[in-house]
Tab-separated table of C-alpha atoms in Angstrom:
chain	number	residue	atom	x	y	z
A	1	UNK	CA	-14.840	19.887	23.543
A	2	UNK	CA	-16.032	19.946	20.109
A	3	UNK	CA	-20.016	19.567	18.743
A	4	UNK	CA	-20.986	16.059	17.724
A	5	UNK	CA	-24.431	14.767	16.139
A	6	UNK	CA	-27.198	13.744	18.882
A	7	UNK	CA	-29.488	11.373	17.055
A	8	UNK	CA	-33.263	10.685	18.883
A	9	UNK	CA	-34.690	7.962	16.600
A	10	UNK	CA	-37.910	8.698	18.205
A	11	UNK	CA	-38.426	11.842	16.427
A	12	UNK	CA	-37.775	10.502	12.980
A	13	UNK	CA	-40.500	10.658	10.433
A	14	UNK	CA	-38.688	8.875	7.899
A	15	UNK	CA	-38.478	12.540	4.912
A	16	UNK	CA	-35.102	11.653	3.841
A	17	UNK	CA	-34.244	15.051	3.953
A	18	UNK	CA	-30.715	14.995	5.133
A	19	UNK	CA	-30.429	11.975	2.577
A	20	UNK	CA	-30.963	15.129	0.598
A	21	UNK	CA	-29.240	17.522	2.167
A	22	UNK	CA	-25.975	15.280	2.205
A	23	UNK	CA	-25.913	15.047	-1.665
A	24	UNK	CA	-25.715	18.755	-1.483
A	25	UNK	CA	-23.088	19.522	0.865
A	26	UNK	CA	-20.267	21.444	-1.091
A	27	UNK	CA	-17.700	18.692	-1.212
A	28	UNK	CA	-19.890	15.281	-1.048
A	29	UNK	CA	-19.617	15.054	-4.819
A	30	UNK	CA	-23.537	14.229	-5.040
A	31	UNK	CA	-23.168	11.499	-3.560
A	32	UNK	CA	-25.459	10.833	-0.424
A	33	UNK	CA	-23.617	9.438	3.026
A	34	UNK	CA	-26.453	9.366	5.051
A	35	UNK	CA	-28.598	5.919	5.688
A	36	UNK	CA	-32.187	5.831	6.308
A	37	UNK	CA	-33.497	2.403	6.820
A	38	UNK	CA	-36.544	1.392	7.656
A	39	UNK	CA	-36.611	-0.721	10.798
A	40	UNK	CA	-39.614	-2.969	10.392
A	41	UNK	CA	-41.615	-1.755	7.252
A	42	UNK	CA	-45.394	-2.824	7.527
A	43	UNK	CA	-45.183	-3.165	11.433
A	44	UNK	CA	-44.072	0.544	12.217
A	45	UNK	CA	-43.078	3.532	10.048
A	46	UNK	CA	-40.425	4.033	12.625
A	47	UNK	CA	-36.841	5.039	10.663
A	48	UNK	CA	-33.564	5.317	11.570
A	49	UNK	CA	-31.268	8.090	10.071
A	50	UNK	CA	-27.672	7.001	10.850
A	51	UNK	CA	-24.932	9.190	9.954
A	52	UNK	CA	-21.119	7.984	10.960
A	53	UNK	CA	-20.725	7.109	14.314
A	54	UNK	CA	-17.094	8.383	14.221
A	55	UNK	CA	-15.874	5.677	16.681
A	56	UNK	CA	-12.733	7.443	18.846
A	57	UNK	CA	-10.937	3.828	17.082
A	58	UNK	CA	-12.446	3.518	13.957
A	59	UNK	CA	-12.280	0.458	12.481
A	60	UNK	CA	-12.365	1.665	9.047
A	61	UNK	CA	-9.165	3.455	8.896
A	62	UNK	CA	-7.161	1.214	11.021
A	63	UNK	CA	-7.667	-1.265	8.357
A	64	UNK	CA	-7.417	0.540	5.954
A	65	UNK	CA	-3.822	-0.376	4.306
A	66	UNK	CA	-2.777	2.294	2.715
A	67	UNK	CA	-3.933	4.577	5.291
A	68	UNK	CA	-6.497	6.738	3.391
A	69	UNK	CA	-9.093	7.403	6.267
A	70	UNK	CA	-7.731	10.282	8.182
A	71	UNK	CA	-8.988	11.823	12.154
A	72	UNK	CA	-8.936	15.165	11.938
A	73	UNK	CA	-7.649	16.974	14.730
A	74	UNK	CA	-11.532	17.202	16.578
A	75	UNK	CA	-11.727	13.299	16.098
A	76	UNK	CA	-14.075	13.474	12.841
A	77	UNK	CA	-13.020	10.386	10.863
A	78	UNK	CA	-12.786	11.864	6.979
A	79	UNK	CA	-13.709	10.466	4.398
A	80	UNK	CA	-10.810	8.619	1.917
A	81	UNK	CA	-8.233	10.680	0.756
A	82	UNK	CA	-9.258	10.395	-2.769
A	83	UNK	CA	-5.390	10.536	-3.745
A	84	UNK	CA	-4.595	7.155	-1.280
A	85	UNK	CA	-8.164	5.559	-1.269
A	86	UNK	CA	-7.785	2.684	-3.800
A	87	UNK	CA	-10.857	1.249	-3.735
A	88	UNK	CA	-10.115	-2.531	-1.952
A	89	UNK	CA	-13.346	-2.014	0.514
A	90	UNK	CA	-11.593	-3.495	3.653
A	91	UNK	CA	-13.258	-0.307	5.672
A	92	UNK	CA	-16.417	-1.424	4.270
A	93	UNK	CA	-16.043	-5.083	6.027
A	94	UNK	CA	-14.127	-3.601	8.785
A	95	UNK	CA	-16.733	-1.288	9.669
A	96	UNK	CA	-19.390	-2.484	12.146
A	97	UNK	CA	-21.922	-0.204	11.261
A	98	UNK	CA	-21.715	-0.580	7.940
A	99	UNK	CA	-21.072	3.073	6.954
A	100	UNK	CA	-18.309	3.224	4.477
A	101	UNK	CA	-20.029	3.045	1.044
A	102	UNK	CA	-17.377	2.672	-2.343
A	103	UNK	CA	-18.242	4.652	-5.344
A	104	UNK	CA	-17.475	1.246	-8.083
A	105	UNK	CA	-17.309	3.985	-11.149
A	106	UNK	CA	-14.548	5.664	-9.284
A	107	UNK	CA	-13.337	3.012	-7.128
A	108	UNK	CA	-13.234	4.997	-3.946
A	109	UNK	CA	-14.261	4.665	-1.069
A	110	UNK	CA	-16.595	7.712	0.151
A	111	UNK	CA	-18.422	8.411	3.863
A	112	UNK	CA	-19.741	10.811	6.156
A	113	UNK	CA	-16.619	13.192	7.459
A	114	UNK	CA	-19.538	14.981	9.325
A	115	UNK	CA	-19.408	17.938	6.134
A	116	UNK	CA	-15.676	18.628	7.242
A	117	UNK	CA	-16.023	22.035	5.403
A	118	UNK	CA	-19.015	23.336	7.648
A	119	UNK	CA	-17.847	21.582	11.053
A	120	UNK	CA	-14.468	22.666	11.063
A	121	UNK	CA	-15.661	26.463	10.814
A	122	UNK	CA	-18.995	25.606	13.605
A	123	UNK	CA	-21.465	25.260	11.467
A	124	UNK	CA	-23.541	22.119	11.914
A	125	UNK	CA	-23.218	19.593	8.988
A	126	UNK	CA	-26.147	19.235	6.199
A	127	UNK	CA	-27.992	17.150	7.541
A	128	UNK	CA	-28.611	18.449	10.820
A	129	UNK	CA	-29.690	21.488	9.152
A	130	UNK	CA	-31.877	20.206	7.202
A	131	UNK	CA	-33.710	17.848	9.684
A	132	UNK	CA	-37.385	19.601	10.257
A	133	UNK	CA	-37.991	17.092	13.264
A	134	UNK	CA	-34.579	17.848	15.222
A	135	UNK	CA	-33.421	14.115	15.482
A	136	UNK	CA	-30.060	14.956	13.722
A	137	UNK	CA	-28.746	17.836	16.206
A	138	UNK	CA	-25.193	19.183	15.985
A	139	UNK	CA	-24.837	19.798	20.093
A	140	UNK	CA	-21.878	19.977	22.677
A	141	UNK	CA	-19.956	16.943	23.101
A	142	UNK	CA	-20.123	16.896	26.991
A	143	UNK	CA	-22.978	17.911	27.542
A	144	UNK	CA	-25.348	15.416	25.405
A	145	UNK	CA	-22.852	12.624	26.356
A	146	UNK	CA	-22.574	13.044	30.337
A	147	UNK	CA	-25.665	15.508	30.869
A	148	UNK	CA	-28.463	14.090	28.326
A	149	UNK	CA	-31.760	15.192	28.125
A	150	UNK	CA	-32.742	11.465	27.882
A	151	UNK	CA	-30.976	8.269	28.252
A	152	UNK	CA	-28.133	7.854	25.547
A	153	UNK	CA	-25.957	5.258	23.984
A	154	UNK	CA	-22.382	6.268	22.629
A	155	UNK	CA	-20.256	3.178	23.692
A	156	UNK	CA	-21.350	-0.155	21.814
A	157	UNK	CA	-20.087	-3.755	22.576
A	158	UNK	CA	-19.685	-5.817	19.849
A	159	UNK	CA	-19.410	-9.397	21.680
A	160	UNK	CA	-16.584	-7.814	23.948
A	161	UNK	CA	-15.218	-5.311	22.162
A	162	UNK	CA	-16.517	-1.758	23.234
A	163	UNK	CA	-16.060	0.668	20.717
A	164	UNK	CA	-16.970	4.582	22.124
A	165	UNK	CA	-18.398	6.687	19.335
A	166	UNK	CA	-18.514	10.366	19.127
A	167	UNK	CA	-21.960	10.308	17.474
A	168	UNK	CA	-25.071	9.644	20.520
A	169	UNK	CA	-27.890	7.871	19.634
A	170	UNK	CA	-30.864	8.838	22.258
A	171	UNK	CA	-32.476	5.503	23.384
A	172	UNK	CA	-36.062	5.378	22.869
A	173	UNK	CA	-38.526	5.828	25.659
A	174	UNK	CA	-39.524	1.939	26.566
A	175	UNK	CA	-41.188	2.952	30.168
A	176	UNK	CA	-43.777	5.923	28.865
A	177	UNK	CA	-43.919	4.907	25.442
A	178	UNK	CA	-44.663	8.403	24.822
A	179	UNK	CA	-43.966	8.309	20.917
A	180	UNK	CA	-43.507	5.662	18.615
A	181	UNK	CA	-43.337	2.149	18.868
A	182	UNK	CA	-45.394	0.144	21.558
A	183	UNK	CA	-44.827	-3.057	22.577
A	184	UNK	CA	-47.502	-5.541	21.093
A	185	UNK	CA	-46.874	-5.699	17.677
A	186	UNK	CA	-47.585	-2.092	17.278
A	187	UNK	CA	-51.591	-2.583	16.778
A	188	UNK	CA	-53.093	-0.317	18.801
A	189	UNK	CA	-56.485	-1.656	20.578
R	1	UNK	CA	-3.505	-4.126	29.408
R	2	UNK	CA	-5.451	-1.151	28.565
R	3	UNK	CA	-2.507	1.281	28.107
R	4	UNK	CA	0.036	-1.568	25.861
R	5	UNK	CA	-3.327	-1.700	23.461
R	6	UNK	CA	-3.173	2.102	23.147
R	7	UNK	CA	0.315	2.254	22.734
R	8	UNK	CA	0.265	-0.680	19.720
R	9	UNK	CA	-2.473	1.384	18.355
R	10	UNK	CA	-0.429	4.242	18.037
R	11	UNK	CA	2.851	3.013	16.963
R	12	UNK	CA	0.604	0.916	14.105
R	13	UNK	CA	-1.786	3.123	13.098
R	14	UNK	CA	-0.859	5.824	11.257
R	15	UNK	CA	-4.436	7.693	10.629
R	16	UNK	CA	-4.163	10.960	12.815
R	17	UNK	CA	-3.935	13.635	10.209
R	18	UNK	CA	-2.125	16.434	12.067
R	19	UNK	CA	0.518	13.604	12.851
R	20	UNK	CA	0.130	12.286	9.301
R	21	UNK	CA	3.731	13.451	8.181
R	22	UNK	CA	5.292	12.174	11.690
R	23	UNK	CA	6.108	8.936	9.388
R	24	UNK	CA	7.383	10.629	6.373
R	25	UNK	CA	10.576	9.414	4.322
R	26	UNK	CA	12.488	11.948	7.148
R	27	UNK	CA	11.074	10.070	9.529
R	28	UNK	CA	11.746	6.446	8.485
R	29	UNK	CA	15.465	8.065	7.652
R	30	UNK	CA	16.199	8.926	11.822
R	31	UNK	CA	14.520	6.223	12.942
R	32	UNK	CA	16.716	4.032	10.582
R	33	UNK	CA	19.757	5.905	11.613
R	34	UNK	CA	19.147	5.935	15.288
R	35	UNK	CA	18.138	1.720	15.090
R	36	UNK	CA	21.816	1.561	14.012
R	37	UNK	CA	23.119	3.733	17.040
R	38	UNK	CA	21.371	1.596	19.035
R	39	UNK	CA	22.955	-1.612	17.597
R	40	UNK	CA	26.153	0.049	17.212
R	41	UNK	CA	25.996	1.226	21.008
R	42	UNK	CA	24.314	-2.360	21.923
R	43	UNK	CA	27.750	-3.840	20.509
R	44	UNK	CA	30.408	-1.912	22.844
R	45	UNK	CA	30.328	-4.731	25.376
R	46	UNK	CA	31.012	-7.433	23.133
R	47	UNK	CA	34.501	-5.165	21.711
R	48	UNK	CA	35.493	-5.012	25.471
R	49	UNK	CA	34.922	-8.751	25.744
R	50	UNK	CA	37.190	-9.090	22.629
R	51	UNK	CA	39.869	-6.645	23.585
R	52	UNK	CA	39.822	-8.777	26.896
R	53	UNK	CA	40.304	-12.092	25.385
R	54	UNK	CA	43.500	-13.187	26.025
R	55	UNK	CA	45.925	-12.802	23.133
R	56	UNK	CA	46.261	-15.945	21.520
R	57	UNK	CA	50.240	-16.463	21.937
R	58	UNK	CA	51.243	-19.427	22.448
R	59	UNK	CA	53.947	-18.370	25.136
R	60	UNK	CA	55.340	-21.341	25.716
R	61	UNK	CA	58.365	-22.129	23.641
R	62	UNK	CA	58.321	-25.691	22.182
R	63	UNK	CA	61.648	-27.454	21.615
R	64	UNK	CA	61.705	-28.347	18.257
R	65	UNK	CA	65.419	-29.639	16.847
R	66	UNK	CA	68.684	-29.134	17.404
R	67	UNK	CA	70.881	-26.979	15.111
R	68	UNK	CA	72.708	-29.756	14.202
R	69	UNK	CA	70.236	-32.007	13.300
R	70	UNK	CA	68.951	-30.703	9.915
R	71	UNK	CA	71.235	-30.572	6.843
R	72	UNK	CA	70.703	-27.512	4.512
R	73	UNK	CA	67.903	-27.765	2.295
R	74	UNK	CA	66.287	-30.169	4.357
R	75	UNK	CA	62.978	-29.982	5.852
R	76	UNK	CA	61.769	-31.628	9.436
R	77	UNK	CA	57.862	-31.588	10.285
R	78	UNK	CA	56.573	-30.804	13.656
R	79	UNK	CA	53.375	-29.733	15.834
R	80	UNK	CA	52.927	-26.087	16.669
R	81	UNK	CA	51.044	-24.772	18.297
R	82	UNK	CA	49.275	-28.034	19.030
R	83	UNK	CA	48.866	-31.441	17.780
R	84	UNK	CA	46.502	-30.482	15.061
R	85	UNK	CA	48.773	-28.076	13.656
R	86	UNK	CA	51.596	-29.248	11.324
R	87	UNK	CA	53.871	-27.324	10.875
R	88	UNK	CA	57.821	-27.812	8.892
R	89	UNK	CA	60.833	-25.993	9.600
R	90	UNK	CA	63.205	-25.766	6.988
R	91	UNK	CA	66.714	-25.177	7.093
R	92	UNK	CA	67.679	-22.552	4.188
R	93	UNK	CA	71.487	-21.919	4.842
R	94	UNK	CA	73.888	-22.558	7.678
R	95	UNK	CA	72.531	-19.334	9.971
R	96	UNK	CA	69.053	-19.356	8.166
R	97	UNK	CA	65.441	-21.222	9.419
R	98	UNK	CA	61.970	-20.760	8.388
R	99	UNK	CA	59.090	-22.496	10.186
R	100	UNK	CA	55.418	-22.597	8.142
R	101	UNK	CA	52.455	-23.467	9.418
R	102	UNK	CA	51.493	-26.163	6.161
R	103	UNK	CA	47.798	-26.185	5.973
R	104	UNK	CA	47.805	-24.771	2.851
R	105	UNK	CA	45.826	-21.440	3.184
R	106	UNK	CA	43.479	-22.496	0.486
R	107	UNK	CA	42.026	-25.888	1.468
R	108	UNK	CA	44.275	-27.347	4.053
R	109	UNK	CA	45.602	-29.296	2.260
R	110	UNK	CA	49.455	-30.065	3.749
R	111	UNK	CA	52.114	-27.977	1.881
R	112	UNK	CA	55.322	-30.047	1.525
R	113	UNK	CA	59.412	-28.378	1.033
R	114	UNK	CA	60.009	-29.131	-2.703
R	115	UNK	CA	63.688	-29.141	-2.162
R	116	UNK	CA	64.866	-29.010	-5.859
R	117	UNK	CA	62.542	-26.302	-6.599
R	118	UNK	CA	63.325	-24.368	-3.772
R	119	UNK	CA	60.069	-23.381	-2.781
R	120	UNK	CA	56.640	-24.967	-0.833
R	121	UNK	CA	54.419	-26.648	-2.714
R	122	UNK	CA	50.898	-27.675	-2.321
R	123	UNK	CA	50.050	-30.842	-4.927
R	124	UNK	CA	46.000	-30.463	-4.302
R	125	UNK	CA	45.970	-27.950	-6.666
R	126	UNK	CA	49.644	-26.175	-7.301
R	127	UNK	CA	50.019	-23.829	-4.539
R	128	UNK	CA	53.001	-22.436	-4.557
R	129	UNK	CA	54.744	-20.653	-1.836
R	130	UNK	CA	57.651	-18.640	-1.360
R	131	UNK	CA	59.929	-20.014	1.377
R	132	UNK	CA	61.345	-16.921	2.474
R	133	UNK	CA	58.115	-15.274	3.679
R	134	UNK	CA	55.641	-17.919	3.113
R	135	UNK	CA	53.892	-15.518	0.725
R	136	UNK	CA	52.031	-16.921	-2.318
R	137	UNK	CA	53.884	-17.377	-5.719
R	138	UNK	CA	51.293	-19.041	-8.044
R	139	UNK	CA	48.164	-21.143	-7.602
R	140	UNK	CA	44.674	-20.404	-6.091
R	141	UNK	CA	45.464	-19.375	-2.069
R	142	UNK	CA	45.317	-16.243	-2.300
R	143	UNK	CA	46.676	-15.658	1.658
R	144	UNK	CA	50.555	-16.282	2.541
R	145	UNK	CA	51.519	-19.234	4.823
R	146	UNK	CA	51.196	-18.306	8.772
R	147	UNK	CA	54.664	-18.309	9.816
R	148	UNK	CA	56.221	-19.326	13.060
R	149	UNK	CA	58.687	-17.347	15.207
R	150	UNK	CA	61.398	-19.342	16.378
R	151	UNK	CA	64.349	-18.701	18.846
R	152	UNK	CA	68.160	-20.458	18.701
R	153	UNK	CA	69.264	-20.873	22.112
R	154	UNK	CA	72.334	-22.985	23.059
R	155	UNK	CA	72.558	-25.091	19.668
R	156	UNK	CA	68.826	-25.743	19.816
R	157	UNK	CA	65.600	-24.100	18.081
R	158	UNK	CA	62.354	-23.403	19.576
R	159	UNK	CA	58.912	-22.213	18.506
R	160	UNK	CA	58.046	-19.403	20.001
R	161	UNK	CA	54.663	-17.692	18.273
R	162	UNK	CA	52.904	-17.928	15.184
R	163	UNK	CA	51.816	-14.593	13.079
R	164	UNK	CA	50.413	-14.414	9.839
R	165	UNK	CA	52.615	-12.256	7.343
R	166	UNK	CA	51.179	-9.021	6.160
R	167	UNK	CA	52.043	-9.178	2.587
């Protein structure tokens, strides 16, 4: 089995690094992939850096009608083929993550392919390098997915429909509350 | 369920990229060709029903005149092979018959002996055919008279089969 990104929310501090570090992979064009939103801004500084899930059916490229979103061979869904991609955003609606961003200058459509160039030869993509807190990891497939260190999430129902993603999202601690956010409005007495 | 969902997805989705060129212009070429075989295979049973049918001869020979009866030159109008099928035999010599089918093979319309002229004639729009092999002289039809085979038996004439002319 191939590597995938592991994603712990709980260790994000919110540095925007791999924002960073995406821009600079070799062939992202300078233009960022990665999302960093904050989830409730005033009530927590608690972030989430979401990369591509990579869904095992992604939406994106099955509507996409002329068939520009490629799986490569390890199941990373590319980015648009910027020779088919013209620009008509369905993957962008289609998508229920909301990944797919479209460059309007160029009228493509661009998104994480997981830095294709690095992955395919086993190194870990940008932004897991770049991450000084370890929430973006590039680890084994199996083993994060059916031996986690913590509970995980990679299959996500949207009102019936399951869709299994490569990419696993570690579920924050809610019995400990060891870091992060506590219940209560996240004032501390 | 599960598996018919998977196998729509495939067939539909062309987005694996080591399979990208599966669905080339090659590709849609053999697939066109072989959707033909399997028409053209799918279609055998229907040419063994046809070759089964049973020929369309009318086997039975239906009296029509006498010899006597008809003077030369003259024409006498009959059913062949069945009621809705006129049809005129026309007496061209002592020894000689022809027998026409008369719907005129351009719009039905009934093709009458013009005796004078020597030839059959259809007044919709001036048909003209040839009386000695029912092929066309002048006019629109552009397909010769079916003819019908007859048979002189003891001083009497009989229909025996209807062909079209290959002319």
């Amino acid at each position: 089995m191939g590597k995938v990104l592991y994603i712990d929310y709980e260790r994000c501090i919110g540095c925007k690094a791999c924002v960073i570090g995406c821009e600079e992979c070799s062939g992202h064009d300078h233009l960022s992939r990665m999302f960093v939103d904050e989830l409730n801004p005033g009530e927590t500084v608690a972030t989430s850096p979401t990369p591509c899930m990579h869904c095992v059916t992604p939406a994106c490229a099955e509507s996409c009608p002329v068939q520009a979103i490629a799986i490569a061979a390890d199941g990373t869904v590319l980015s648009a083929s910027m020779e088919k991609c013209i620009g008509c955003k369905n993957c962008t609606y289609a998508c229920p993550f909301g990944i797919p961003k479209v460059d309007d200058q160029k009228k493509v459509m661009y998104k994480c392919d997981m830095c294709y160039d690095r992955t395919s030869k086993g190194r870990p993509p940008m932004c897991a390098s770049v991450c000084p807190t370890d929430t973006i990891r590039f680890v084994d497939e199996d083993a994060v997915k059916y031996e986690p260190p913590k509970p995980v999430q990679f299959k996500w129902d949207f009102g019936g429909t399951v869709i299994e993603t490569r990419t696993v999202i570690g579920l924050p601690d809610t019995e400990t509350n060891q870091f992060g956010y506590r219940e209560g409005g996240g004032v501390q007495p | 369920m599960r598996k018919m969902e998977e196998f729509l997805r495939k067939i539909a989705f062309n987005i694996r990229r080591d399979r990208e060129l599966d669905l080339n212009r090659r590709g849609f070429i053999a697939s066109t060709l072989s959707l033909m075989g399997v028409f053209f295979v799918s279609s055998t049973p229907l040419i063994a029903l046809s070759k089964n049918r049973k020929e369309e001869a009318h086997e039975s020979e239906v009296f029509i005149a006498n010899e006597g009866d008809l003077e030369i030159g003259e024409s006498f109008s009959f059913q062949f092979p069945d009621e809705n099928d006129p049809a005129l035999l026309i007496r061209l010599s002592e020894t000689e018959y022809r027998a026409y089918n008369i719907k005129c093979t351009h719009l039905m319309c009934p093709v009458y002996w013009e005796k004078e002229e020597g030839h059959l004639e259809c007044p919709c729009h001036n048909g003209f055919f040839n009386v000695e092999d029912g092929s066309v002289i002048a006019g629109p039809p552009q397909r010769p008279l079916p003819s019908i085979n007859l048979k002189r038996e003891n001083q009497k004439i009989y229909a025996v089969g209807i062909s079209q002319a290959q002319h």
